[in-house]
Short mmCIF file of C-alpha atoms in Angstrom, two decimals:
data_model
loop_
_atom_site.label_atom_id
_atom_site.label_comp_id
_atom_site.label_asym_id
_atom_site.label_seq_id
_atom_site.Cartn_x
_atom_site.Cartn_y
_atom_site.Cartn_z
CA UNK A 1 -19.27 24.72 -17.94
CA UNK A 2 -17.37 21.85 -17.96
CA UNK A 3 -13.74 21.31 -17.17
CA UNK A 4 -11.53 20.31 -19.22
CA UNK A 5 -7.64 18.86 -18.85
CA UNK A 6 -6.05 21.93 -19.67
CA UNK A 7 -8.08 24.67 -17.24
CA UNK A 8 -8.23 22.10 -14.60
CA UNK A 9 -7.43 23.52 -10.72
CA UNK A 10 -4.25 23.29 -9.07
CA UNK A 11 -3.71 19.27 -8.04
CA UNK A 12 -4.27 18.79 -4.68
CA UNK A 13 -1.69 16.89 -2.25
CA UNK A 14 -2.74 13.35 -3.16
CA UNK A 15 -2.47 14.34 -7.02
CA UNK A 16 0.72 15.90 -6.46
CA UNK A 17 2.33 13.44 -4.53
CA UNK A 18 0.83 10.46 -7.28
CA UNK A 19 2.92 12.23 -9.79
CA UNK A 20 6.49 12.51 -7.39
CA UNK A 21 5.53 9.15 -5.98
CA UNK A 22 5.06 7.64 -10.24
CA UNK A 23 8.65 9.43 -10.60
CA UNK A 24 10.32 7.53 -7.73
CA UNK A 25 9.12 4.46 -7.98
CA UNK A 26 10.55 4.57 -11.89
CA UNK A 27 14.03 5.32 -10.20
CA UNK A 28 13.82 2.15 -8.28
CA UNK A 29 14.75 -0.43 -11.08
CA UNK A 30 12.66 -3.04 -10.10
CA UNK A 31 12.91 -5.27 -13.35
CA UNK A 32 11.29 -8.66 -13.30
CA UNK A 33 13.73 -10.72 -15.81
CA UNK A 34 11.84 -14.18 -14.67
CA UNK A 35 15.54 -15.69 -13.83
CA UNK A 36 16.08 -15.68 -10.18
CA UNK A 37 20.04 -15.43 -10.88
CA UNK A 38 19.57 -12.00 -12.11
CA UNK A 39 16.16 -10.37 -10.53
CA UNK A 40 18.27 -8.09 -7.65
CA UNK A 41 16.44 -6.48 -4.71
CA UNK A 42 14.66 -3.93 -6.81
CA UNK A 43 10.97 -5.23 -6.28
CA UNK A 44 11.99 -5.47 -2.44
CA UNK A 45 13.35 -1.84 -2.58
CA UNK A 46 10.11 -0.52 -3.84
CA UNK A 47 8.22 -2.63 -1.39
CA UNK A 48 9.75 -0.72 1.00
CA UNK A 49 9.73 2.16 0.09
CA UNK A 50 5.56 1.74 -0.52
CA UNK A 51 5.75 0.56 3.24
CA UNK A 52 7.72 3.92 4.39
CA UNK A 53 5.21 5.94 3.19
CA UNK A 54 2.26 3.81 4.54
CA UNK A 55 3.64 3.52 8.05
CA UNK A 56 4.52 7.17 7.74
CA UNK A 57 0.69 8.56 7.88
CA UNK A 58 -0.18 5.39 10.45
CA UNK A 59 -0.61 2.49 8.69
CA UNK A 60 -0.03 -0.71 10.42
CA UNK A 61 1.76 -2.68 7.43
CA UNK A 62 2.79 -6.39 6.71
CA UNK A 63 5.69 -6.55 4.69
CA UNK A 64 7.31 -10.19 3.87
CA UNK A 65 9.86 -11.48 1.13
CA UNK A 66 8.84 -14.66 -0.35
CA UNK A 67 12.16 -15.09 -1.55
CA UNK A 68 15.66 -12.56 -0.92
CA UNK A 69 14.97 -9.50 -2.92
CA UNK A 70 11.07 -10.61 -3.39
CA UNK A 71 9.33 -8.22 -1.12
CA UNK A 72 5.41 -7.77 -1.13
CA UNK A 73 3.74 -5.38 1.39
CA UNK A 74 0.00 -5.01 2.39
CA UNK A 75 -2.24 -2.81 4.91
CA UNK A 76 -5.67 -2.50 5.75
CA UNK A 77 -8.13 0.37 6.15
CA UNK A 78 -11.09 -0.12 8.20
CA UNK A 79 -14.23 0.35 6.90
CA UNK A 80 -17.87 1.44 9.17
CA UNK A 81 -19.67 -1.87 7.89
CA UNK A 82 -17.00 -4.69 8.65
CA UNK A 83 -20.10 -7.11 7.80
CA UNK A 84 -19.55 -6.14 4.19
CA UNK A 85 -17.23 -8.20 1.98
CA UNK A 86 -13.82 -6.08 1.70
CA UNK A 87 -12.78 -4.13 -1.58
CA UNK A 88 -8.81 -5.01 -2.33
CA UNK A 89 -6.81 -2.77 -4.28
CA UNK A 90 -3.80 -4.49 -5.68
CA UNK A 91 -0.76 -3.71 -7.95
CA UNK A 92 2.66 -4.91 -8.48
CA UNK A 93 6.05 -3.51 -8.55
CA UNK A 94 7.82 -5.07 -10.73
CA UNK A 95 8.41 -4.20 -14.46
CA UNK A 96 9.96 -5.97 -17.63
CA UNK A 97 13.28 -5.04 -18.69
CA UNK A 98 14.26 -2.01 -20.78
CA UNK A 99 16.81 -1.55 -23.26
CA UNK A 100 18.41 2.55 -22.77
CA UNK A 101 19.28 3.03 -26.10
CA UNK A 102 15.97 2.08 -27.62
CA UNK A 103 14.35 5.18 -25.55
CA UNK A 104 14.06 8.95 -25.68
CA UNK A 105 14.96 8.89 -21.68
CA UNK A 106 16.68 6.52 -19.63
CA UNK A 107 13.73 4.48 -19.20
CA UNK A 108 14.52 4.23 -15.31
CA UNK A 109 15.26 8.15 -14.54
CA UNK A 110 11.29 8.95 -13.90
CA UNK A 111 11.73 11.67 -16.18
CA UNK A 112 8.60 14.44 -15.32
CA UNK A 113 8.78 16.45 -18.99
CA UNK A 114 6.71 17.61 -22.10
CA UNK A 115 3.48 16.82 -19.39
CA UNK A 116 4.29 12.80 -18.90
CA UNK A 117 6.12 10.94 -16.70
CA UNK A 118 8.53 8.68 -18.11
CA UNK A 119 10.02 5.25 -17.71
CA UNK A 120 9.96 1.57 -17.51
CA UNK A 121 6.63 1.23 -15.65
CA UNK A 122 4.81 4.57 -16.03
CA UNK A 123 1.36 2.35 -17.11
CA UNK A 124 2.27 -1.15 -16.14
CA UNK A 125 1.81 -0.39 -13.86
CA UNK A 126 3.74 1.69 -11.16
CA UNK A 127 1.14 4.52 -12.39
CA UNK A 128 -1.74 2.71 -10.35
CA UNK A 129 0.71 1.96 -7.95
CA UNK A 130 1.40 5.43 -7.33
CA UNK A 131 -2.29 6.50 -7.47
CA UNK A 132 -3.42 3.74 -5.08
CA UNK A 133 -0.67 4.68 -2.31
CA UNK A 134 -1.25 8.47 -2.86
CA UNK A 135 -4.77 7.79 -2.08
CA UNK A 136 -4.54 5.35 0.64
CA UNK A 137 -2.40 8.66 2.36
CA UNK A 138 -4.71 10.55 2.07
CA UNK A 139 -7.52 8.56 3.22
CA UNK A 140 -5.65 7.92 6.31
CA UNK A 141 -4.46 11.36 6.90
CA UNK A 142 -8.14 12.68 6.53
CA UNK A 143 -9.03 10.29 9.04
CA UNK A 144 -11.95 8.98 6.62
CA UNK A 145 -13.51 5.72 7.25
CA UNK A 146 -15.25 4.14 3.99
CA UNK A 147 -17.65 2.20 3.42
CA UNK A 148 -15.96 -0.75 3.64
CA UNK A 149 -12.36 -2.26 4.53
CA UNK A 150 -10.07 -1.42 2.08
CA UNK A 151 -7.16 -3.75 1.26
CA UNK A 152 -4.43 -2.45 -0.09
CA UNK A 153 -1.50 -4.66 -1.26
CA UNK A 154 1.87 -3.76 -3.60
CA UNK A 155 3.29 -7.34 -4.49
CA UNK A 156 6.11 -8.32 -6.68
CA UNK A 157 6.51 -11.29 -9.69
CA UNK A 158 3.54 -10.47 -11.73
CA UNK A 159 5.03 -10.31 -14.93
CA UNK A 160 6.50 -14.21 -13.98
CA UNK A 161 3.46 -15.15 -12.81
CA UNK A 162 2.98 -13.93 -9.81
CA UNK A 163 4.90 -17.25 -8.17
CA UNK A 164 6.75 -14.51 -5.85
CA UNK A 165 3.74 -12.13 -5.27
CA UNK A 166 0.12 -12.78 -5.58
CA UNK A 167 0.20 -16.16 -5.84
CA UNK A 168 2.80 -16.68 -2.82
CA UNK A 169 0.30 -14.71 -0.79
CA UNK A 170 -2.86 -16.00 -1.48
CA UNK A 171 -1.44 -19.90 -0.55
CA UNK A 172 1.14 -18.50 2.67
CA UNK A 173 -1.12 -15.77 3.88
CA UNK A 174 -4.81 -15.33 3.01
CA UNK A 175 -5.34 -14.44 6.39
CA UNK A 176 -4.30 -10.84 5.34
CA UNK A 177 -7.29 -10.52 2.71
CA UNK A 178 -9.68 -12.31 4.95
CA UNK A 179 -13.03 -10.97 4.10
CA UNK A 180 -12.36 -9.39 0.64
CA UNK A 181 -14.92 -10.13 -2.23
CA UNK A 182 -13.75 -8.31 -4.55
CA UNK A 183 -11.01 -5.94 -5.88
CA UNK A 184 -9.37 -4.17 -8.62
CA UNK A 185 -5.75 -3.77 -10.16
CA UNK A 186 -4.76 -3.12 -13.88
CA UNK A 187 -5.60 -3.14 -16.53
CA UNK A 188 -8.85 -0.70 -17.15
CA UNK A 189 -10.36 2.49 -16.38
CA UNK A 190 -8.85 4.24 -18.93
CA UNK A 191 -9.90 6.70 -21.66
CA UNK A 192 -10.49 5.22 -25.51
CA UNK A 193 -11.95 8.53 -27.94
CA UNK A 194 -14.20 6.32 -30.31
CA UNK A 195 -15.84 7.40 -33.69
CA UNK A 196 -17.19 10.84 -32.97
CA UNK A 197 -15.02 12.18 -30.52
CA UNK A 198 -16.99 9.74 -27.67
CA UNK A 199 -15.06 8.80 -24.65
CA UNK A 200 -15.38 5.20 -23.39
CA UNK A 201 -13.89 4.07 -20.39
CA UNK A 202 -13.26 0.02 -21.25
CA UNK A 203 -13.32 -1.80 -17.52
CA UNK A 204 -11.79 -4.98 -17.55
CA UNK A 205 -14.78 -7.72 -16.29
CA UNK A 206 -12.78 -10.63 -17.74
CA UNK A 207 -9.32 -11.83 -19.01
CA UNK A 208 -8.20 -14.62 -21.22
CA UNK A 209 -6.79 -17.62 -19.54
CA UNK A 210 -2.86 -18.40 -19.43
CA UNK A 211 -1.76 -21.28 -20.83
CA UNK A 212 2.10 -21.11 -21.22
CA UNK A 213 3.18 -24.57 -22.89
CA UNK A 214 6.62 -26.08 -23.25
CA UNK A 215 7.08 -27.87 -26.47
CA UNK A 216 9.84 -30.85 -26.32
CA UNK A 217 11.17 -32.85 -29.22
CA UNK A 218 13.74 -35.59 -29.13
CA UNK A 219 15.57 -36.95 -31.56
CA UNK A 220 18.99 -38.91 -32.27
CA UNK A 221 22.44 -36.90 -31.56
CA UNK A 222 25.24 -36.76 -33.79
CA UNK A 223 27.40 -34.91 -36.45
CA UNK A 224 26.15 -32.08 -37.87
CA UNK A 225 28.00 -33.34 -41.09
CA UNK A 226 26.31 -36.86 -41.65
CA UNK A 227 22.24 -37.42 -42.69
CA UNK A 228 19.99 -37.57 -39.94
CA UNK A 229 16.03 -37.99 -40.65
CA UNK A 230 15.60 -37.93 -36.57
CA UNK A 231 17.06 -34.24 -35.94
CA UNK A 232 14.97 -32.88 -33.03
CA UNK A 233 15.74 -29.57 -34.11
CA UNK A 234 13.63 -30.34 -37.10
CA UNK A 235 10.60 -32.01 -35.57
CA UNK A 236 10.07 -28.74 -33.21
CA UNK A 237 10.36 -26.44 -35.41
CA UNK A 238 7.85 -27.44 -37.98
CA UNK A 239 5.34 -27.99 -34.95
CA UNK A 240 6.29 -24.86 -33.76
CA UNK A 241 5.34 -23.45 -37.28
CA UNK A 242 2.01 -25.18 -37.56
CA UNK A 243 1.18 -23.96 -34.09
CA UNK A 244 2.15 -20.40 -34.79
CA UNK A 245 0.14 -20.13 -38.14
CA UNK A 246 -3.00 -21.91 -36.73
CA UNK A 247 -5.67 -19.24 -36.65
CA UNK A 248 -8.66 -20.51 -33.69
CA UNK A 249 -11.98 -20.06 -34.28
CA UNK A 250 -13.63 -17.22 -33.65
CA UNK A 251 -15.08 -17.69 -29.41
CA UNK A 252 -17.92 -14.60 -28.93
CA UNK A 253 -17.68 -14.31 -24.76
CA UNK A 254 -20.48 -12.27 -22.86
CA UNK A 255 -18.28 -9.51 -22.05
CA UNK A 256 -17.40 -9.01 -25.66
CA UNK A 257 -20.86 -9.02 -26.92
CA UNK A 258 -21.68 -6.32 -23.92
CA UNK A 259 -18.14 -4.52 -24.98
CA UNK A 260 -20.18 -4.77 -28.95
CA UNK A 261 -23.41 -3.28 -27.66
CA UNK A 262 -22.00 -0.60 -25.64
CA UNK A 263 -19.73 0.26 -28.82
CA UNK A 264 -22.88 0.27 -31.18
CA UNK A 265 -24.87 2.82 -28.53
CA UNK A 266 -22.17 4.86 -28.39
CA UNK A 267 -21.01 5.40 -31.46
CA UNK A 268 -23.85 3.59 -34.40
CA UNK A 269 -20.82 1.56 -35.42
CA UNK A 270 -22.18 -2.27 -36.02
CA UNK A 271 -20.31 -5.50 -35.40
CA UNK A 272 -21.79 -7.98 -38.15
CA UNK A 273 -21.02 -11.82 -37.48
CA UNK A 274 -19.96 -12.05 -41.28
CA UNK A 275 -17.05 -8.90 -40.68
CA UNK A 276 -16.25 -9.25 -37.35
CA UNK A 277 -13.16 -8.02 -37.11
CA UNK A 278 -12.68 -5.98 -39.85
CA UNK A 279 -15.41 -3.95 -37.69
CA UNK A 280 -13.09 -3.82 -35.04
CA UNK A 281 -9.98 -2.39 -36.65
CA UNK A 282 -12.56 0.49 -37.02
CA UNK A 283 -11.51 1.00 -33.35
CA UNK A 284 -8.37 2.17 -33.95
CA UNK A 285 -5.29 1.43 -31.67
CA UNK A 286 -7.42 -0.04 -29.05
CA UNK A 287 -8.83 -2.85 -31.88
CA UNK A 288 -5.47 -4.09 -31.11
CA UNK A 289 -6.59 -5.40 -27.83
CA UNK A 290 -10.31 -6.14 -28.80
CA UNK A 291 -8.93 -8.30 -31.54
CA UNK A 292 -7.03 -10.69 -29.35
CA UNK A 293 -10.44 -11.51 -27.43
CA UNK A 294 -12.24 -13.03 -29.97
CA UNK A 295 -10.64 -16.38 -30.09
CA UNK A 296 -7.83 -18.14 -28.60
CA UNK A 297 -4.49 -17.45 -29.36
CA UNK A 298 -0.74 -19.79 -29.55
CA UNK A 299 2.35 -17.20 -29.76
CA UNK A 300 6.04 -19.14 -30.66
CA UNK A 301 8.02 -16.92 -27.67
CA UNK A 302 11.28 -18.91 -27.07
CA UNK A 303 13.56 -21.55 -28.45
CA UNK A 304 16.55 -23.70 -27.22
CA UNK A 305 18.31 -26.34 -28.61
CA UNK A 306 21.51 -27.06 -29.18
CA UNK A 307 24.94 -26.23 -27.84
CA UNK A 308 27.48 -26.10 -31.12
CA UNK A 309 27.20 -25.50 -34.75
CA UNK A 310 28.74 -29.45 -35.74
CA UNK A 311 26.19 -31.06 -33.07
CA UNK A 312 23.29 -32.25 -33.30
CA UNK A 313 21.39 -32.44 -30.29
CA UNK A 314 18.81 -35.09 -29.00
CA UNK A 315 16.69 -32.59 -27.34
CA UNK A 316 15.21 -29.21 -28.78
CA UNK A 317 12.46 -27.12 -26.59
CA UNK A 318 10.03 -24.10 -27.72
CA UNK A 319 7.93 -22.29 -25.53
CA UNK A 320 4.51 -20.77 -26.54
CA UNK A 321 2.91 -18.31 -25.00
CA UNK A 322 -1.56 -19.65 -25.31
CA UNK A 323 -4.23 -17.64 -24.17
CA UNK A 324 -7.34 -18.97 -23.49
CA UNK A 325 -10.97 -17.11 -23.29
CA UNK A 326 -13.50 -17.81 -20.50
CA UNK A 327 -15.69 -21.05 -22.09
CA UNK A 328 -13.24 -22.14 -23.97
CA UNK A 329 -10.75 -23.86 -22.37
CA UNK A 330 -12.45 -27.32 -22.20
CA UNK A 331 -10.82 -28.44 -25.34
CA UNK A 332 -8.06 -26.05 -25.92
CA UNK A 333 -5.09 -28.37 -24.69
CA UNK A 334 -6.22 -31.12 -27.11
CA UNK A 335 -6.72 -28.91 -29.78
CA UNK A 336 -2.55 -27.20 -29.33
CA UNK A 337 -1.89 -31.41 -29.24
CA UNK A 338 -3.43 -31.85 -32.53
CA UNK A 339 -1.92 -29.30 -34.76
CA UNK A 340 2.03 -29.71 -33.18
CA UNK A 341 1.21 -33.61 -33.83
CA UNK A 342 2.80 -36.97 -32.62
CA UNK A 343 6.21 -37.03 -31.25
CA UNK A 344 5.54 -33.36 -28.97
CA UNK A 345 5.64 -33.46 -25.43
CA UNK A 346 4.04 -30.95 -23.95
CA UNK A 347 3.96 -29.49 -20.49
CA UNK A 348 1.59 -26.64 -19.08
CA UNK A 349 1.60 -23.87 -16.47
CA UNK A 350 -1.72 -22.69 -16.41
CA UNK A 351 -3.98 -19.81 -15.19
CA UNK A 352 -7.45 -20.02 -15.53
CA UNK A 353 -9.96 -17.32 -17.71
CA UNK A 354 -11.78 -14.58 -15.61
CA UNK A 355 -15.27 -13.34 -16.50
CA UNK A 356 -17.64 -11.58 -13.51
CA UNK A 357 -20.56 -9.67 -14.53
CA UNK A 358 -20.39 -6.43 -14.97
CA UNK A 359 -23.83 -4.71 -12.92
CA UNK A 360 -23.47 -4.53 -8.86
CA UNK A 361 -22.61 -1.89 -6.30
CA UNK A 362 -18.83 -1.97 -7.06
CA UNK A 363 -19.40 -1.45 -10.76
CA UNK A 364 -22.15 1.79 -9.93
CA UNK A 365 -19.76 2.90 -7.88
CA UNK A 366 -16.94 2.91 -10.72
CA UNK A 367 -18.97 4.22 -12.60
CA UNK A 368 -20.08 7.12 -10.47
CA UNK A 369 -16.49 7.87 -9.83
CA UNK A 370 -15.42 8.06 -13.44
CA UNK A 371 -18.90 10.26 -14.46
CA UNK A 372 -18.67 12.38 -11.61
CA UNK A 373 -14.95 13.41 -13.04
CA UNK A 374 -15.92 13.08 -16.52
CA UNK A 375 -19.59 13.58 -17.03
CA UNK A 376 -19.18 12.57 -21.18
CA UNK A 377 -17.12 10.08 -20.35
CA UNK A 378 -18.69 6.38 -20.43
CA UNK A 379 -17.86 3.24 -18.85
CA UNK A 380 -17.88 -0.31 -20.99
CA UNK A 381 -17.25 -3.49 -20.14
CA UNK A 382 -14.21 -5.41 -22.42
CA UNK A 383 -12.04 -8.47 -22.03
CA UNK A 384 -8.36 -8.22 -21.43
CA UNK A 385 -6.01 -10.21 -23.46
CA UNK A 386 -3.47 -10.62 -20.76
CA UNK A 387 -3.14 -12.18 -17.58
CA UNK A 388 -2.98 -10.07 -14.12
CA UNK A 389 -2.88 -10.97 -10.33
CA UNK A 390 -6.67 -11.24 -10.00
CA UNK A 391 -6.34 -14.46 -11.28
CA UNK A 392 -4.52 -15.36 -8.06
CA UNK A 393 -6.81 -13.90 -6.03
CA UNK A 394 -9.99 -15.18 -7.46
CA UNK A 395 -8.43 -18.52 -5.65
CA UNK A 396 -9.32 -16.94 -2.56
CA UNK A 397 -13.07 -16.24 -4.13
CA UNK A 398 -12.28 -12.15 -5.22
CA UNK A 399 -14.06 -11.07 -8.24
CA UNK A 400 -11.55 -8.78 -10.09
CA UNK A 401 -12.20 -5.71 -12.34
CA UNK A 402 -9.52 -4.08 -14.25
CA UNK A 403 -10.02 -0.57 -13.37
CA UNK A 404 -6.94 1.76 -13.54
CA UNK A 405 -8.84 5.33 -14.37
CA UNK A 406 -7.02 7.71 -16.57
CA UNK A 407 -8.33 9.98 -18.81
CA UNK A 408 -5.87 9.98 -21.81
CA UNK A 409 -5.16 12.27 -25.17
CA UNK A 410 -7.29 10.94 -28.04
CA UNK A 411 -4.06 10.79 -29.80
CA UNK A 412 -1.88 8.60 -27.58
CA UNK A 413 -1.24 5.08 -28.49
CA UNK A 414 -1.84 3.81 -24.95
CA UNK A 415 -1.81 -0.13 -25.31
CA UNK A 416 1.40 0.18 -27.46
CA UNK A 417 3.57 1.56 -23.95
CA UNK A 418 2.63 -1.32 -21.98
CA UNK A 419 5.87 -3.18 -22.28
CA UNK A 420 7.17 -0.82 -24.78
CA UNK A 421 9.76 2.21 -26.00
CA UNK A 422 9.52 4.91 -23.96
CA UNK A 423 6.47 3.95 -21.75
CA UNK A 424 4.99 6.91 -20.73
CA UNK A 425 2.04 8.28 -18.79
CA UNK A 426 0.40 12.07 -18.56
CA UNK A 427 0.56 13.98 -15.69
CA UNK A 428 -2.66 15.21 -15.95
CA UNK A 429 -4.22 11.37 -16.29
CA UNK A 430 -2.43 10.95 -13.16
CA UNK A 431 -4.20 13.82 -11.56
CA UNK A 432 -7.31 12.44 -13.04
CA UNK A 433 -7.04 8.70 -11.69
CA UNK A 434 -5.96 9.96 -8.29
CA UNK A 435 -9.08 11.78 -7.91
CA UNK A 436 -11.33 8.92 -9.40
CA UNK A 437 -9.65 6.51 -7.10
CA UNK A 438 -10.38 8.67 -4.35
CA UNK A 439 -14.32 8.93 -4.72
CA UNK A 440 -14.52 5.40 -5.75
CA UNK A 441 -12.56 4.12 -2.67
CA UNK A 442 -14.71 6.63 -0.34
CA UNK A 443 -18.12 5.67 -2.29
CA UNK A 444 -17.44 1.72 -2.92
#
């Protein structure tokens, strides 16, 4: 008979302490606000406090702050075949602001109640955070070796960029993930319940590019009372508009199509060229993420211009947040020149698309893992709209997966917590990913 959530067994330590470790990492307010004047020494607190509990079972750890109060901390596991390319496992401590009064909870208490643990951060992603370093105890306590060195690093910045985290690491010390080939992080691994009460377990093989562009418009300065047919106010925010309404064309990516197939087998439910995406809101809440990975996309995020209401000023700046699929980036800049039109200057920071195949070892072994604690549950490959660190680890040649397990309520709008009101994440889904984790890590 199989198990299900509710008659599970007791958790063991490692899924116990995921769940107190989730809690009190949610108590340290490590919010990322992107402006160095007002970040704190919360991603450095949880740093080390992932480092106490590392060097507490034996680890030898590396901890270093690429900046005051930017602390990133990583340790390695031995594996028996050190001829093998390592696996990393990565996550990052920081989190995005949180407004109290919007939530149920304070979002930084780490409320454990009604079977979730709450807070800024319960699935983006201190959730994985907490599995990983439960597991990586208990590994070490056990005194198992794996298959294969094990990497395991807790970094900060991510949701900047990762200019503080991954990205600081990879250029000031790749000697700490010499030998790694691969690795996972967020986002991935968890439960979707698809047409017919099926269970697919999306894996992240690829992510849309970042493309974060700064839109500048100058103009001539003066009175806000007199005529002025040069306002730079003006120019930027009609190119703002046309950029905002401009719809791409549709960009089918190999990982999509695979994501299609796997959908169709699972479920009969067809994806027809001529109604693509109206197929896909069939998916429910999770079409909300499939949907963003069929073409590009240009999102108006933030505007500044001006300093009083009877000025006009010479300069006015937008930024839009552009994401970019894998084989489709060639032309993309161009294109966002085009529609904001002459007089635009525009500057980039860029992170490139991600796309790895998803058949190998690593992904059998994922696989395995997830079956072996859900035998109806399946495993699909999908694009993820967002950005995470593995694109600043891919620099040092590591294909990453998005692979995060948790096996969810059917009912729970999980994409909408990421970065939103009252961000929550089971219990029991914590139990579940801790014990995933654990066969993957000793099976990889």
């Amino acid at each position: 008979m199989t198990s299900t959530l509710d008659d599970a067994a007791p958790p063991d330590t490692a899924e116990a302490e995921a769940v107190q470790f989730c809690s009190e990492l949610i108590r340290i307010p490590s919010v990322n606000t992107g402006d160095p004047a007002t970040i704190g020494d919360g991603e450095a607190r949880a740093a080390k406090y992932i480092q106490q509990k590392l060097e507490e079972v034996g680890y030898r750890t590396e901890y270093v702050e690429s900046a005051p109060g930017r602390g990133n901390v990583v340790c390695r596991l031995a594996g028996a075949d050190p001829s093998r390319g390592a696996l990393l496992i990565h996550g990052h401590v920081d989190v995005v602001p949180a407004d109290p009064a919007e939530w149920q909870v304070d979002p930084f208490s780490g409320a454990i109640q009604d079977g979730y643990v709450w807070g800024r951060g319960a699935v983006d992603m201190k959730d994985m955070v907490a599995m990983t370093l439960a597991v990586a105890r208990d590994l070490k306590r056990r005194g198992v070796v794996p298959p294969r060195d094990l990497i395991f690093a807790f970094v900060s910045d991510e949701e900047a960029g990762g200019f503080h985290g991954a990205l600081w690491l990879v250029q000031n010390h790749p000697e700490w993930f010499a030998g790694a080939t691969e690795a996972i992080s967020e986002v991935g691994g968890f439960s979707v319940t698809l047409e017919g009460d099926r269970r697919a377990y999306p894996v992240a093989a690829a992510e849309k590019g970042i493309a974060w562009a700064t839109l500048t418009a100058h103009g001539t300065a003066g009175h806000g009372s007199m005529a002025n047919s040069d306002n730079a106010i003006t120019r930027l925010a009609e190119a703002v508009a046309r950029l905002g309404r401009h719809e791409f064309p549709l960009h089918r990516t190999a990982t999509v199509d695979a994501f299609f197939a796997a959908v169709t087998e699972l479920t009969g439910l067809e994806f027809p060229a001529d109604d693509l995406e109206g197929a896909v809101r069939k998916l429910g809440p999770f079409s909300r993420l499939v949907l963003a990975t069929l073409r590009n996309t240009a999102n108006p995020t933030m505007l500044n211009a001006g300093y009083k209401a009877n000025v006009i000023p010479s300069v006015a700046q937008a930024t839009v947040d552009c994401r970019v699929l894998p084989g489709a980036e060639a032309d993309f800049k161009a294109q966002v020149a085009e529609i904001v039109g002459d007089g635009i200057d525009i500057d980039w920071v860029e992170a490139p698309p991600l796309e790895y195949p998803f058949e190998g070892p690593l992904v059998d072994a994922m696989a395995a893992a997830l079956r072996a604690e859900d035998p109806e549950g399946r495993p699909i490959p999908y694009v993820l709209s967002g950005g995470t660190d593995n694109k600043a680890f891919a620099e040092l040649g590591i294909a990453g997966y998005g692979f995060s397990p948790l096996r969810l309520p059917p009912d729970l709008d999980f994409s909408a917590l990421f970065h939103g009101v009252d961000e929550r994440v089971p219990v029991d889904a914590l139990h579940f990913g801790t014990r995933v984790l654990s066969r993957l890590l000793q099976n990889c």
